[in-house]
Short mmCIF file of N, CA, C and O in Angstrom, two decimals:
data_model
loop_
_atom_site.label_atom_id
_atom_site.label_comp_id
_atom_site.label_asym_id
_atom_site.label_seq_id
_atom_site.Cartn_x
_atom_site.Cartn_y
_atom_site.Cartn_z
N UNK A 813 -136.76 202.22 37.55
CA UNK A 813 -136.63 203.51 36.88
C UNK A 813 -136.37 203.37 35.38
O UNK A 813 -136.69 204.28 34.62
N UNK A 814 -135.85 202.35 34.97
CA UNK A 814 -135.46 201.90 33.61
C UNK A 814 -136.53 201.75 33.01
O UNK A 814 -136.32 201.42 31.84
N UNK A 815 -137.98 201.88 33.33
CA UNK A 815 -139.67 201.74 33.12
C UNK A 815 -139.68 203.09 31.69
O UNK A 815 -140.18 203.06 30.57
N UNK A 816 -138.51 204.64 32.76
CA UNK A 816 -138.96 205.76 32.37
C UNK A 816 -138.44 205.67 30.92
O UNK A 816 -139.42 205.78 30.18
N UNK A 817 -137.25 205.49 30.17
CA UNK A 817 -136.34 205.16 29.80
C UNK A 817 -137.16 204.50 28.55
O UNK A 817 -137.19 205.05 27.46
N UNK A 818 -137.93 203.02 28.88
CA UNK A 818 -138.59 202.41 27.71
C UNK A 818 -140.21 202.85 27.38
O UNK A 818 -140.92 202.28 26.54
N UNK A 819 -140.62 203.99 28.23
CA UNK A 819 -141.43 204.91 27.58
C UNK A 819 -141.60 205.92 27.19
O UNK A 819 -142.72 206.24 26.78
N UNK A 820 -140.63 206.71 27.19
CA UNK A 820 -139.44 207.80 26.47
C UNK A 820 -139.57 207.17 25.13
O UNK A 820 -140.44 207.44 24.30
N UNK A 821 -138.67 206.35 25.02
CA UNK A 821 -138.78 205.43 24.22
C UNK A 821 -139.79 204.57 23.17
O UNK A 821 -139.35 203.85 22.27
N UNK A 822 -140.82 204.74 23.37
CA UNK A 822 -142.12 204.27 22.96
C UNK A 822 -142.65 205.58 22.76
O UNK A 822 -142.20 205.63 21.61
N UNK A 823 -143.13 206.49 22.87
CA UNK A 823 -143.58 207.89 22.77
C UNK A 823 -142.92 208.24 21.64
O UNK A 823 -143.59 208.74 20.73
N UNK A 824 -141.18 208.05 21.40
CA UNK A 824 -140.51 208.38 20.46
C UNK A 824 -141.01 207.58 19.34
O UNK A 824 -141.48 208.03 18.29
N UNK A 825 -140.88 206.42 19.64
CA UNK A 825 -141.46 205.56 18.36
C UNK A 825 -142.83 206.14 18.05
O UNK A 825 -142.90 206.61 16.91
N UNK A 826 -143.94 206.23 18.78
CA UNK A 826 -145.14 206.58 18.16
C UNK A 826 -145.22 207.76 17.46
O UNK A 826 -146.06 207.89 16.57
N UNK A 827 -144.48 208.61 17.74
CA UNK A 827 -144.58 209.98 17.05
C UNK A 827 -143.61 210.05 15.73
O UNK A 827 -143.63 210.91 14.85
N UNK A 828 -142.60 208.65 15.86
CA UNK A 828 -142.01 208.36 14.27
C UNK A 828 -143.06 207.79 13.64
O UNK A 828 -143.11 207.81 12.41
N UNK A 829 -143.92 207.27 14.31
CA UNK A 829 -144.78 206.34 13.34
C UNK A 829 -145.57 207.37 12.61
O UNK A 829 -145.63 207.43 11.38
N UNK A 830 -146.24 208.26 13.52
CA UNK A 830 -147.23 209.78 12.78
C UNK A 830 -146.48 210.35 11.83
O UNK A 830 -147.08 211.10 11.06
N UNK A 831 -145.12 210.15 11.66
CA UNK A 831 -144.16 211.38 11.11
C UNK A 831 -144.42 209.65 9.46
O UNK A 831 -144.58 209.77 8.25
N UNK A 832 -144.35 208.92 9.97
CA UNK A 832 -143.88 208.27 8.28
C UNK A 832 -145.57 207.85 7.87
O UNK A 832 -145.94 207.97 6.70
N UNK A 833 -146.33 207.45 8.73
CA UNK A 833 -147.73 207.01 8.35
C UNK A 833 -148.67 208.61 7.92
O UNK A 833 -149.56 208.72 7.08
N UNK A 834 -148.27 209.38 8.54
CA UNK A 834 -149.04 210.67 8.20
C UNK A 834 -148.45 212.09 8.50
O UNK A 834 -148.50 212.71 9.57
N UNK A 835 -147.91 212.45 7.39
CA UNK A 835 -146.95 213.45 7.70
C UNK A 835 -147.79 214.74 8.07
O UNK A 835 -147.27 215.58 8.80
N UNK A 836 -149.06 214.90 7.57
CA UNK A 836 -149.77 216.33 7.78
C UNK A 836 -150.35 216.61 9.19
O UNK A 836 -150.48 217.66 9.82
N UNK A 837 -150.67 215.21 9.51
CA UNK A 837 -150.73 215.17 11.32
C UNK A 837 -149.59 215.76 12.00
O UNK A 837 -149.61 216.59 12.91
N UNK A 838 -148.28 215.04 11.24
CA UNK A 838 -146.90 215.34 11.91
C UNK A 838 -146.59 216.82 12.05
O UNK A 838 -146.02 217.22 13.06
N UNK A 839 -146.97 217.71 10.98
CA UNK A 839 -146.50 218.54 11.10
C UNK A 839 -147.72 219.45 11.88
O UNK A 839 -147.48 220.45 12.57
N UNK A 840 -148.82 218.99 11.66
CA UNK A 840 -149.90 219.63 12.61
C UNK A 840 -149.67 219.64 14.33
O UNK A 840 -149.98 220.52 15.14
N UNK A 841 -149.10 218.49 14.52
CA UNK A 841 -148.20 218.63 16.01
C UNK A 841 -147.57 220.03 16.58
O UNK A 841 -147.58 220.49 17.72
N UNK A 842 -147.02 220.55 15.39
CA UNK A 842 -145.44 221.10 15.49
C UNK A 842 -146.42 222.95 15.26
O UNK A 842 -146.03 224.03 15.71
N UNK A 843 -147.40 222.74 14.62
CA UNK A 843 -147.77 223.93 14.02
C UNK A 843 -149.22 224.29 15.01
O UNK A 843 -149.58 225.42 15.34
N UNK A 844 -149.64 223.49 15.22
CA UNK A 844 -150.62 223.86 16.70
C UNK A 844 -150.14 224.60 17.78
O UNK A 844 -150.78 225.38 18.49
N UNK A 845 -148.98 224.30 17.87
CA UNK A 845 -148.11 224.52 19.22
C UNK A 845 -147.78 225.80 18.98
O UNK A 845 -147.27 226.16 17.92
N UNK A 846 -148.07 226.69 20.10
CA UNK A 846 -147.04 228.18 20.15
C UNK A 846 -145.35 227.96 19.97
O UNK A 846 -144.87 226.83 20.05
N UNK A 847 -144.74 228.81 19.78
CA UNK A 847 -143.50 229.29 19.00
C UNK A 847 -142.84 229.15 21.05
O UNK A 847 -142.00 228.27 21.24
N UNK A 848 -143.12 229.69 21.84
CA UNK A 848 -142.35 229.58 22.93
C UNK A 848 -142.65 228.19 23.39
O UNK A 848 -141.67 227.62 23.88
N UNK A 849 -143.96 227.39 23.34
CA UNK A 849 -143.77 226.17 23.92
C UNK A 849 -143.11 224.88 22.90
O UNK A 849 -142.83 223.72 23.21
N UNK A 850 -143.03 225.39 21.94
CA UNK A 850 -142.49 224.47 21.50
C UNK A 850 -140.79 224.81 21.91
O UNK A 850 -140.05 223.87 22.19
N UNK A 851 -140.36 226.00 21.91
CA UNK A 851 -138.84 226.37 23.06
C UNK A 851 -138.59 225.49 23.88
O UNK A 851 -137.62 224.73 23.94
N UNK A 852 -139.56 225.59 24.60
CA UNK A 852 -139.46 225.66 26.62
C UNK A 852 -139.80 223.80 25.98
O UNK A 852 -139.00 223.11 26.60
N UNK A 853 -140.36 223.17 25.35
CA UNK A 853 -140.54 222.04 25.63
C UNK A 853 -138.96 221.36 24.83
O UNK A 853 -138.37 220.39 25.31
N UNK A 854 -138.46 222.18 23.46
CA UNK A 854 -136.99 221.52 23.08
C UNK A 854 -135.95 221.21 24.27
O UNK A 854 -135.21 220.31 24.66
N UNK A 855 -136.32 222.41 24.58
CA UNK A 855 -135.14 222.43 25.76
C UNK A 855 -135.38 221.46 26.92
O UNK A 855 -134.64 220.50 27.15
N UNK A 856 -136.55 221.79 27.70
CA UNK A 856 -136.55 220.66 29.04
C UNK A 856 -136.28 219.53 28.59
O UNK A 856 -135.36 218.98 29.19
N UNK A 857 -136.98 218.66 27.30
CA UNK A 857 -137.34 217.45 27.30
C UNK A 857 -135.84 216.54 26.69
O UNK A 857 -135.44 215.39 26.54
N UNK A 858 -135.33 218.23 26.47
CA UNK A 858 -133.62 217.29 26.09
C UNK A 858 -132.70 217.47 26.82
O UNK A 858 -131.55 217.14 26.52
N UNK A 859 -133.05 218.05 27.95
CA UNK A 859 -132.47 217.94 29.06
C UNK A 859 -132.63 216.93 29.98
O UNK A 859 -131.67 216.42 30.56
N UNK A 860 -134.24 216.49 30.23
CA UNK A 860 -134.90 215.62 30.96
C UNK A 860 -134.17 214.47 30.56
O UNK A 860 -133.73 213.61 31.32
N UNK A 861 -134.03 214.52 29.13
CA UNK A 861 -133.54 212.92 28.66
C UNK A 861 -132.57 212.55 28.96
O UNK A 861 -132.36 211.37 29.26
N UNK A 862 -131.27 213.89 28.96
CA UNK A 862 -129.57 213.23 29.12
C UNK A 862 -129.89 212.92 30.29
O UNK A 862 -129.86 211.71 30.51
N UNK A 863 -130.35 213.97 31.64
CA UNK A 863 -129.99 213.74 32.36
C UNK A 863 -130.57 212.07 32.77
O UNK A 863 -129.76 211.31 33.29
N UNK A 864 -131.90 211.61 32.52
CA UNK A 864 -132.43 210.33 32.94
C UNK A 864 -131.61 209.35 32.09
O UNK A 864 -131.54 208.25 32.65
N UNK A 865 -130.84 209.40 30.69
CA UNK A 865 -130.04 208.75 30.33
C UNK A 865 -128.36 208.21 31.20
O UNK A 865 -127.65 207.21 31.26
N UNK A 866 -128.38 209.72 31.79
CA UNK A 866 -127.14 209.92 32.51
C UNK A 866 -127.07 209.17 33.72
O UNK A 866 -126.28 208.25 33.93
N UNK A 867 -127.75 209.51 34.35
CA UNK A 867 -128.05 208.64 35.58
C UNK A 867 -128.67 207.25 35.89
O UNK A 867 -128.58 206.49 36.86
N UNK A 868 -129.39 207.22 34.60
CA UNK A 868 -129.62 205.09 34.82
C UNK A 868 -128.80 204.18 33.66
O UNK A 868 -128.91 203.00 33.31
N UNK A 869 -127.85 205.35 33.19
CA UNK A 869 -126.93 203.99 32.28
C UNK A 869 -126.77 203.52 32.49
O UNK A 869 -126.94 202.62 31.66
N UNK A 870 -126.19 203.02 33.78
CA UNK A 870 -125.32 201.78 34.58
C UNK A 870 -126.48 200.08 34.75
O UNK A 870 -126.38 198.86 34.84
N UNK A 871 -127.64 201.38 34.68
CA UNK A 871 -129.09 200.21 34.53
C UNK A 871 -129.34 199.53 32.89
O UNK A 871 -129.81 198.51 32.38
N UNK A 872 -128.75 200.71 32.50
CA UNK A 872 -129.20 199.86 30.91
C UNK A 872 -127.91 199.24 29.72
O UNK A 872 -126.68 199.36 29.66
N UNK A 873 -128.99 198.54 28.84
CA UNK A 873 -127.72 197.70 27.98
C UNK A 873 -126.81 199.16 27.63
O UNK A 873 -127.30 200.28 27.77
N UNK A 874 -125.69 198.96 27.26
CA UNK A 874 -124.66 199.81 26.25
C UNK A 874 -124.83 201.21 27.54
O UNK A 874 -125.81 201.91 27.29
N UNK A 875 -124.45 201.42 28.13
CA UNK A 875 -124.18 202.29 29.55
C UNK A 875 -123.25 203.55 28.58
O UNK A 875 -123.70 204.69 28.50
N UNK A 876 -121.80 203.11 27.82
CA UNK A 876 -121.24 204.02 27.53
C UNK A 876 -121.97 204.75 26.83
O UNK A 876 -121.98 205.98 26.98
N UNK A 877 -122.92 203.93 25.69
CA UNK A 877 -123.80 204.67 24.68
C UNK A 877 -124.63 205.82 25.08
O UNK A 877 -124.64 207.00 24.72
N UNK A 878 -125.42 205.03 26.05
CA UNK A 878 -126.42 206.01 27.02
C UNK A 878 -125.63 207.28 27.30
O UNK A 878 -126.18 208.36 27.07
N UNK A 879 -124.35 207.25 27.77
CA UNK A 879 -123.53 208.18 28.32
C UNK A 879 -123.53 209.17 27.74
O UNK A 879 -123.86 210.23 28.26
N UNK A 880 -123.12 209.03 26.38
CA UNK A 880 -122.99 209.54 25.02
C UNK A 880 -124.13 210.47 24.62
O UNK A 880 -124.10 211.70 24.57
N UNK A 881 -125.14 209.64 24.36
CA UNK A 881 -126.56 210.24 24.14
C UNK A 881 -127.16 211.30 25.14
O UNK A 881 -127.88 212.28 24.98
N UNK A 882 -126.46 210.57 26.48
CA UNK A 882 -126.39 212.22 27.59
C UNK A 882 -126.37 212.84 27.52
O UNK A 882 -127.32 213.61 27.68
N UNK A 883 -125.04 213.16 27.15
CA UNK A 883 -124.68 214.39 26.85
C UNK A 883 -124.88 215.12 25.63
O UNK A 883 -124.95 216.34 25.74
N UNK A 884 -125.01 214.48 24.17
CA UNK A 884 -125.44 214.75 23.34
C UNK A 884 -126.84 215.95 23.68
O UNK A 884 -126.77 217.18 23.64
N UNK A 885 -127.73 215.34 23.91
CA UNK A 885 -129.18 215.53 24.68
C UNK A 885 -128.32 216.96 25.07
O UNK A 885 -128.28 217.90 24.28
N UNK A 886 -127.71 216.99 26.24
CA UNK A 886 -128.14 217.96 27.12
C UNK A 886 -127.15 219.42 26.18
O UNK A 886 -127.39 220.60 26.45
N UNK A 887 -126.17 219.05 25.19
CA UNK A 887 -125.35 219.88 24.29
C UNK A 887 -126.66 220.63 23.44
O UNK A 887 -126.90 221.82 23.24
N UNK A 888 -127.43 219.29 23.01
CA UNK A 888 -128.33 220.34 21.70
C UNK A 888 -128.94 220.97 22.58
O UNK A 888 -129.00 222.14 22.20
N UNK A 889 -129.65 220.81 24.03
CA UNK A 889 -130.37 222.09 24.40
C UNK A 889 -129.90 223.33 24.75
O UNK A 889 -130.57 224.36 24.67
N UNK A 890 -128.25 223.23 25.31
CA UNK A 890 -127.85 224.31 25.50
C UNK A 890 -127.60 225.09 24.14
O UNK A 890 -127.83 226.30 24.13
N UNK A 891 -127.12 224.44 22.95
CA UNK A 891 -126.81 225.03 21.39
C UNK A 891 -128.94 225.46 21.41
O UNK A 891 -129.16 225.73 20.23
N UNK A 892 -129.54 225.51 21.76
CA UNK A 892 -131.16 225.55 21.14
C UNK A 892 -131.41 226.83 21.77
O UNK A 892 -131.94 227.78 21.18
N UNK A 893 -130.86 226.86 23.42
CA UNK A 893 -130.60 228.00 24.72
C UNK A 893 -130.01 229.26 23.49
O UNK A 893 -130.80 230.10 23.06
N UNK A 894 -128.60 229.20 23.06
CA UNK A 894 -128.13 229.64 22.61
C UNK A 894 -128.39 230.44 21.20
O UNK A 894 -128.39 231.62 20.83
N UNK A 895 -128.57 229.50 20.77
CA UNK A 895 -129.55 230.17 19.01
C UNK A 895 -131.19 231.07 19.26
O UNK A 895 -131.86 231.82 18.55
N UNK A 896 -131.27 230.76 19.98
CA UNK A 896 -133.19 231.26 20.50
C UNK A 896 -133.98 230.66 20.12
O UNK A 896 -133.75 229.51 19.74
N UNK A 897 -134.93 231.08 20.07
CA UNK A 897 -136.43 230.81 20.11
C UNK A 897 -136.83 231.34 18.07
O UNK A 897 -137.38 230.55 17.31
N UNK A 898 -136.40 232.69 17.67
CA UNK A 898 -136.44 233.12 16.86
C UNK A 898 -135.82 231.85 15.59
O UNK A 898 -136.55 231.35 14.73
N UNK A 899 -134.56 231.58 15.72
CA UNK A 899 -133.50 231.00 14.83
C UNK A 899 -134.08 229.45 15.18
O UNK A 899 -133.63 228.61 14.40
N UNK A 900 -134.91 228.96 16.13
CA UNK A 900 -135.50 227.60 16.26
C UNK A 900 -136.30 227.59 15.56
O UNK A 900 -136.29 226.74 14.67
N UNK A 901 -137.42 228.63 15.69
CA UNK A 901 -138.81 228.46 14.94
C UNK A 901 -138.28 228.59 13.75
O UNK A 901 -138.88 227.70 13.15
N UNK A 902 -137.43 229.16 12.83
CA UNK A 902 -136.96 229.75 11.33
C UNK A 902 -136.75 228.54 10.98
O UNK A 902 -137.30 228.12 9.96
N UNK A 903 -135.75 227.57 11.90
CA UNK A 903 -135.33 226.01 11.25
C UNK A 903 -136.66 224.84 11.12
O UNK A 903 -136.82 224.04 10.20
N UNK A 904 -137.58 225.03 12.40
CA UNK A 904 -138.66 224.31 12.22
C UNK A 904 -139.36 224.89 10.84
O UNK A 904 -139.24 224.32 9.76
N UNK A 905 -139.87 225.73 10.99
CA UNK A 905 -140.40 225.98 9.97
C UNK A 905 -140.14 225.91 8.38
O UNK A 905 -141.05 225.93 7.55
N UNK A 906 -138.46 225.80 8.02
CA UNK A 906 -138.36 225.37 7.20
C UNK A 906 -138.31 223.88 7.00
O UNK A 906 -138.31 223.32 5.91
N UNK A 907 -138.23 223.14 8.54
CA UNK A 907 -138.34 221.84 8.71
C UNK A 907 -139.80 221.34 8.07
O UNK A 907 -139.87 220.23 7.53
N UNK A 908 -140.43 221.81 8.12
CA UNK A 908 -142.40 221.91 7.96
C UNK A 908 -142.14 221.60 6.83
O UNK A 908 -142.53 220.53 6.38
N UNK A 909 -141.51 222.37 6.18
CA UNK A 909 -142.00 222.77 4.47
C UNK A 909 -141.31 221.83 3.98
O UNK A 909 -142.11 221.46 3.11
N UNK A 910 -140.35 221.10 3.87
CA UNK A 910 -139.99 220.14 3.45
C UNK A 910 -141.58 219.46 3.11
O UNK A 910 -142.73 219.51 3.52
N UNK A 911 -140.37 218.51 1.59
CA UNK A 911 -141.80 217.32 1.09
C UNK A 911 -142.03 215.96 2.36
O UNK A 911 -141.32 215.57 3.29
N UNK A 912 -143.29 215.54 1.87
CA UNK A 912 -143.65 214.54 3.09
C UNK A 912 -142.74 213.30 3.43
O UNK A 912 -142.70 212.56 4.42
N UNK A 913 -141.71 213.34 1.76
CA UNK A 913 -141.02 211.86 2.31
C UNK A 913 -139.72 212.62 2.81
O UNK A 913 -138.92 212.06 2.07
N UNK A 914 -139.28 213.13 3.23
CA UNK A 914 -138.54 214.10 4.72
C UNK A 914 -139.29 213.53 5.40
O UNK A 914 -139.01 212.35 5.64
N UNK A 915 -140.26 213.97 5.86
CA UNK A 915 -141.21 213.59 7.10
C UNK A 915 -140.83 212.17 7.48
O UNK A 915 -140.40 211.78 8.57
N UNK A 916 -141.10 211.40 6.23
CA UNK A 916 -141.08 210.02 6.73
C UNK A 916 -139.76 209.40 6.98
O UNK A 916 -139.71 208.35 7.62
N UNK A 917 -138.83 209.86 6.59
CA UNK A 917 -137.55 209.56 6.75
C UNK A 917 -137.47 210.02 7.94
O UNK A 917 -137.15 209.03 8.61
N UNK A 918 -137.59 211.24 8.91
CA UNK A 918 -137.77 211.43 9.96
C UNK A 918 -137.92 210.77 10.86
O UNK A 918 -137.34 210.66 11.94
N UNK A 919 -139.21 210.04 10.14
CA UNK A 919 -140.13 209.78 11.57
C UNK A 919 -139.28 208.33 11.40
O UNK A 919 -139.35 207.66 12.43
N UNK A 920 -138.63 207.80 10.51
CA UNK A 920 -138.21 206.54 10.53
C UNK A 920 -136.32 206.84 11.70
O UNK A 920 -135.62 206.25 12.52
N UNK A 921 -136.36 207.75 11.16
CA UNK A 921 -135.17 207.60 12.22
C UNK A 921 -135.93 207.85 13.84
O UNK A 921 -135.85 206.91 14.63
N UNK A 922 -136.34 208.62 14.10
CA UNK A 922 -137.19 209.02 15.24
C UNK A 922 -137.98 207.80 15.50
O UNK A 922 -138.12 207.58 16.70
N UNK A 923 -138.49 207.00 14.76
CA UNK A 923 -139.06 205.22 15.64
C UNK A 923 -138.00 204.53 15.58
O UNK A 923 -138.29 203.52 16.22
N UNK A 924 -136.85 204.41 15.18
CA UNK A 924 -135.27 203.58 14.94
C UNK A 924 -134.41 203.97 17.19
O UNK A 924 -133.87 203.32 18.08
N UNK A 925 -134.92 205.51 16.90
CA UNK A 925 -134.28 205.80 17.85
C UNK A 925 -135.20 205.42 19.68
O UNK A 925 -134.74 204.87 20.68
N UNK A 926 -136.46 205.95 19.44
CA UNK A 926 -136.92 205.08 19.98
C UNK A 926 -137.43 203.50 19.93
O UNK A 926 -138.34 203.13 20.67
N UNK A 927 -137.10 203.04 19.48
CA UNK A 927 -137.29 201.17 19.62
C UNK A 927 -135.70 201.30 20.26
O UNK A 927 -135.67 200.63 21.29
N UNK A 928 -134.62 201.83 20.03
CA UNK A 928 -133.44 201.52 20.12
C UNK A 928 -133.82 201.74 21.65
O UNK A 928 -133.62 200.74 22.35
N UNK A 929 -134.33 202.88 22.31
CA UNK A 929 -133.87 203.42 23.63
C UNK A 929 -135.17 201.98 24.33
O UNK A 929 -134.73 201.24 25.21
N UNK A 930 -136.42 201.79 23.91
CA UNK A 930 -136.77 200.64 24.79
C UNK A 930 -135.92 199.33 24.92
O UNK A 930 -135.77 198.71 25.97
N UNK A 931 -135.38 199.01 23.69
CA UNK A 931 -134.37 197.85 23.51
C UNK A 931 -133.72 198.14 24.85
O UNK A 931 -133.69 197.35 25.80
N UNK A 932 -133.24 199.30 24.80
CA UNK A 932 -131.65 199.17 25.90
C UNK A 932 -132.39 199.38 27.51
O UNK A 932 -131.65 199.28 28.49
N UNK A 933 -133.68 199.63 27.68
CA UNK A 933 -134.29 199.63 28.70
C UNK A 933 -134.84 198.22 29.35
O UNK A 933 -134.78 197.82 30.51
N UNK A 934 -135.45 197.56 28.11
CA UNK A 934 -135.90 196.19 28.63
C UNK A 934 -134.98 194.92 28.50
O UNK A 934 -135.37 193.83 28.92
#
C-alpha cells in the first residue's frame, strides 16, 4: 500500500515540475477546470491524503511526521469546507495572477514535497 503513498508523491513532484519549468501550463491546469471541481477535488484529495497518510504511517519512514501531515491534510479541507467555494476561487485566482517566479517557487516547494513523500514511501 506504501506503492499509493510514492505515487501521490510523484504526481506531486510532476506538477511542481510544470509549476517551475512552465508556469502558463501551470496555471492553465487551474483555469481549465470549473470553479466547483476544482472544490470537490481540494477537498477529497486532501482528505484522501491524511487519511492514506494516517493509516500507513506505521509503514513509512518518519510515522510521527506522516501523522502530522494527516492531519494537517485533513484540517485544510475542512478550513476549504468552511470558507467555500466562492472565498477558494477569490484566493486561487489571485494565486493565478501572481508573477511566474511565484509559480516556480511553488512548484519548487510542491516537487520538495513530493520527492519528500516518495522518499518516506520507498
Amino acid at each position: 500500500m506504501t506503492i499509493l503513498v510514492a505515487l501521490l508523491g510523484a504526481l506531486i513532484v510532476v506538477l511542481g515540475a510544470v509549476g517551475i519549468f512552465s508556469p502558463p501550463r501551470f496555471r492553465g491546469m487551474f483555469t481549465a477546470m470549473p470553479a466547483s471541481t476544482r472544490f470537490t477535488l481540494a477537498v477529497v484529495i486532501r482528505l484522501a491524503m491524511g487519511a492514506l497518510l494516517w493509516f500507513l504511517a506505521d509503514e513509512l519512514r518518519h510515522p510521527q511526521v506522516m501523522r502530522i501531515l494527516a492531519v494537517i491534510a485533513v484540517v485544510a479541507a475542512v478550513v476549504i469546507l468552511v470558507i467555500g467555494q466562492a472565498k477558494l476561487d477569490r484566493f486561487i485566482d489571485w494565486w493565478l495572477e501572481r508573477p511566474d517566479s511565484l509559480m516556480r517557487v511553488s512548484g519548487l516547494f510542491a516537487g520538495a514535497f513530493g520527492g519528500y513523500l516518495v522518499y518516506v514511501a520507498v
